[in-house]
XYZ file of C-alpha atoms in Angstrom:
209
model
C -36.351 -42.713 -12.165
C -33.724 -45.308 -12.974
C -30.192 -44.989 -11.629
C -28.138 -42.673 -13.810
C -31.155 -41.164 -15.563
C -30.996 -37.401 -15.872
C -33.718 -35.122 -14.568
C -35.624 -33.535 -17.430
C -37.331 -30.122 -17.421
C -41.112 -29.828 -17.445
C -41.050 -26.752 -19.629
C -44.662 -27.109 -20.687
C -45.741 -26.608 -17.075
C -43.249 -23.906 -16.214
C -43.780 -22.138 -19.498
C -47.504 -21.842 -19.014
C -47.053 -20.451 -15.506
C -44.430 -17.914 -16.593
C -45.986 -16.917 -19.905
C -47.529 -13.819 -18.347
C -44.485 -12.458 -16.521
C -44.176 -8.768 -17.096
C -43.590 -5.244 -15.940
C -46.889 -4.595 -14.157
C -48.177 -6.135 -10.915
C -51.429 -8.047 -10.797
C -53.432 -9.141 -7.795
C -52.508 -7.660 -4.413
C -51.637 -3.991 -4.179
C -47.947 -3.178 -3.867
C -46.422 -0.885 -1.314
C -42.810 -1.136 -2.493
C -39.907 0.904 -1.239
C -38.089 3.243 -3.610
C -35.320 1.931 -5.841
C -31.818 3.376 -5.498
C -29.362 3.851 -8.384
C -27.403 0.750 -7.432
C -30.478 -1.411 -7.919
C -30.307 -1.150 -11.713
C -26.607 -2.052 -11.690
C -27.124 -5.186 -9.626
C -30.199 -6.235 -11.579
C -28.084 -6.084 -14.733
C -25.621 -8.352 -12.944
C -28.453 -10.759 -12.109
C -29.539 -10.727 -15.757
C -26.054 -11.864 -16.791
C -26.419 -14.786 -14.381
C -29.869 -15.556 -15.788
C -28.429 -15.769 -19.268
C -25.755 -18.165 -18.049
C -28.527 -20.357 -16.639
C -29.988 -21.095 -20.051
C -26.865 -20.824 -22.195
C -24.680 -23.035 -20.004
C -27.159 -25.306 -18.214
C -30.400 -25.099 -20.214
C -32.180 -23.957 -17.060
C -35.012 -21.439 -16.826
C -33.198 -18.061 -16.959
C -33.493 -16.652 -13.465
C -30.450 -15.115 -11.803
C -29.885 -13.827 -8.273
C -27.165 -12.002 -6.375
C -26.751 -11.136 -2.677
C -25.023 -7.841 -1.908
C -23.986 -6.907 1.630
C -24.429 -3.551 3.354
C -21.018 -2.415 2.075
C -22.000 -3.066 -1.522
C -19.966 -6.257 -1.941
C -21.237 -9.393 -3.678
C -21.224 -12.255 -1.183
C -23.301 -14.796 -3.100
C -24.752 -15.315 -6.545
C -26.404 -18.056 -8.546
C -28.964 -19.093 -11.097
C -31.598 -21.804 -11.357
C -30.088 -25.265 -10.808
C -33.212 -27.399 -10.388
C -32.629 -29.569 -13.440
C -28.857 -29.870 -13.224
C -28.931 -30.833 -9.547
C -32.295 -32.658 -9.559
C -33.139 -30.397 -6.640
C -36.572 -28.770 -6.428
C -35.238 -26.208 -3.959
C -32.350 -25.000 -6.146
C -33.950 -21.776 -7.290
C -31.597 -18.905 -8.083
C -32.372 -17.138 -4.805
C -31.710 -20.232 -2.713
C -28.415 -20.911 -4.509
C -27.307 -17.298 -3.980
C -28.316 -17.224 -0.306
C -26.612 -20.554 0.406
C -23.372 -19.229 -1.064
C -23.747 -15.961 0.831
C -24.266 -17.801 4.109
C -21.121 -19.846 3.549
C -19.181 -16.695 2.630
C -20.061 -14.892 5.868
C -20.175 -18.001 8.053
C -23.705 -17.305 9.230
C -27.221 -18.335 8.280
C -28.343 -14.751 8.928
C -27.728 -12.267 6.111
C -28.507 -9.147 8.114
C -28.344 -5.917 6.151
C -28.054 -7.672 2.792
C -30.034 -7.105 -0.394
C -31.198 -9.971 -2.595
C -31.545 -9.115 -6.279
C -33.446 -11.562 -8.489
C -34.747 -11.303 -12.039
C -38.137 -12.894 -11.247
C -40.455 -12.249 -8.314
C -39.672 -14.835 -5.606
C -41.969 -17.793 -5.012
C -43.245 -18.650 -1.535
C -40.253 -20.903 -0.795
C -37.701 -18.246 -1.713
C -39.606 -15.439 -0.024
C -39.713 -17.316 3.281
C -36.039 -18.228 2.968
C -35.313 -14.497 2.672
C -37.370 -13.839 5.813
C -35.538 -16.564 7.742
C -32.181 -15.212 6.533
C -33.139 -11.743 7.778
C -32.519 -10.236 4.346
C -33.056 -6.463 4.526
C -34.294 -5.855 0.973
C -35.510 -7.913 -1.969
C -35.271 -6.256 -5.377
C -36.884 -8.163 -8.238
C -37.419 -7.660 -11.941
C -40.349 -9.398 -13.659
C -43.633 -9.891 -11.845
C -44.962 -13.450 -11.565
C -48.786 -13.347 -11.611
C -49.077 -17.103 -10.998
C -46.812 -17.820 -8.024
C -45.245 -14.505 -7.023
C -44.940 -14.175 -3.244
C -43.763 -10.568 -3.039
C -47.146 -9.055 -3.805
C -48.534 -10.583 -7.012
C -50.263 -13.612 -5.456
C -48.988 -13.666 -1.874
C -47.311 -10.902 0.118
C -45.132 -12.986 2.388
C -42.233 -10.549 2.649
C -44.361 -7.820 4.210
C -46.696 -10.006 6.265
C -46.979 -8.280 9.670
C -47.281 -11.646 11.423
C -43.584 -12.354 10.813
C -41.002 -11.195 13.320
C -38.962 -9.856 10.398
C -40.268 -7.978 7.395
C -38.338 -7.435 4.205
C -38.430 -4.215 2.193
C -39.394 -4.823 -1.447
C -38.418 -2.971 -4.599
C -40.472 -4.306 -7.508
C -40.162 -4.148 -11.266
C -36.523 -3.092 -11.713
C -35.682 -3.804 -15.397
C -38.925 -5.792 -15.512
C -39.212 -5.698 -19.296
C -35.695 -7.063 -19.802
C -36.183 -9.756 -17.173
C -39.525 -10.850 -18.583
C -38.160 -10.940 -22.120
C -35.421 -13.381 -21.065
C -38.050 -15.770 -19.748
C -40.441 -15.444 -22.661
C -37.707 -15.978 -25.224
C -36.475 -19.073 -23.392
C -39.906 -20.714 -23.489
C -40.488 -19.723 -27.097
C -37.258 -21.530 -27.933
C -38.356 -24.576 -25.962
C -41.690 -24.767 -27.719
C -39.900 -24.473 -31.061
C -37.696 -27.425 -30.128
C -34.533 -25.395 -29.538
C -32.468 -27.057 -26.827
C -32.680 -30.641 -25.662
C -31.335 -31.080 -22.178
C -27.864 -29.636 -21.546
C -27.007 -29.415 -25.245
C -28.979 -28.446 -28.319
C -29.301 -30.317 -31.551
C -25.866 -29.166 -32.642
C -24.319 -30.410 -29.390
C -22.921 -26.965 -28.623
C -25.479 -25.791 -26.114
C -29.185 -25.129 -25.669
C -29.288 -22.654 -28.571
C -27.848 -22.856 -32.089
C -24.623 -21.014 -32.814
C -25.047 -17.291 -32.365
C -28.394 -17.540 -30.577
C -28.803 -16.857 -26.862
C -31.683 -16.800 -24.480
C -31.552 -13.015 -24.364
């Protein structure tokens, strides 16, 4: 890449891998913990962040929020891979980095990570290393999901810390955000940070959700 050249999304690759996201697990059997009423509230918050990802930054719409044991938001974020040219800048990583800075510790003991898409292996292991107590996710990822769909890293008994998992909270809504984003991409809606009208990744009045 030449100096000053902007990273560009590989939506054809990502779109094919996320085309089957949905509300039902595939692959490994789940043994999730039970959702609590607050889980729906915070997943709705993560969905708002996911929508900001595509409407503001033309990023794949995944949002994440870290909530501490007292029910306070200490970190949030959305996908920033393209904007930051950073392959590690998934929504979960962004949210956990901000949470760590907020509490002044790389351990996020007692915290819950909410994310609209099942974490990949990188994000799942980051949650283990951070000592996250619970991961609550929305849409299942049958291609790269590491919370039970393809791998089950969060509950692997070989780790010295295991993370409780709540799966499929608002899965239909979360999956629809992703599918609509990639449909728009394939239709030529959105080119980089701004769409054809220069106002954003979607024409006036259209959003990723």
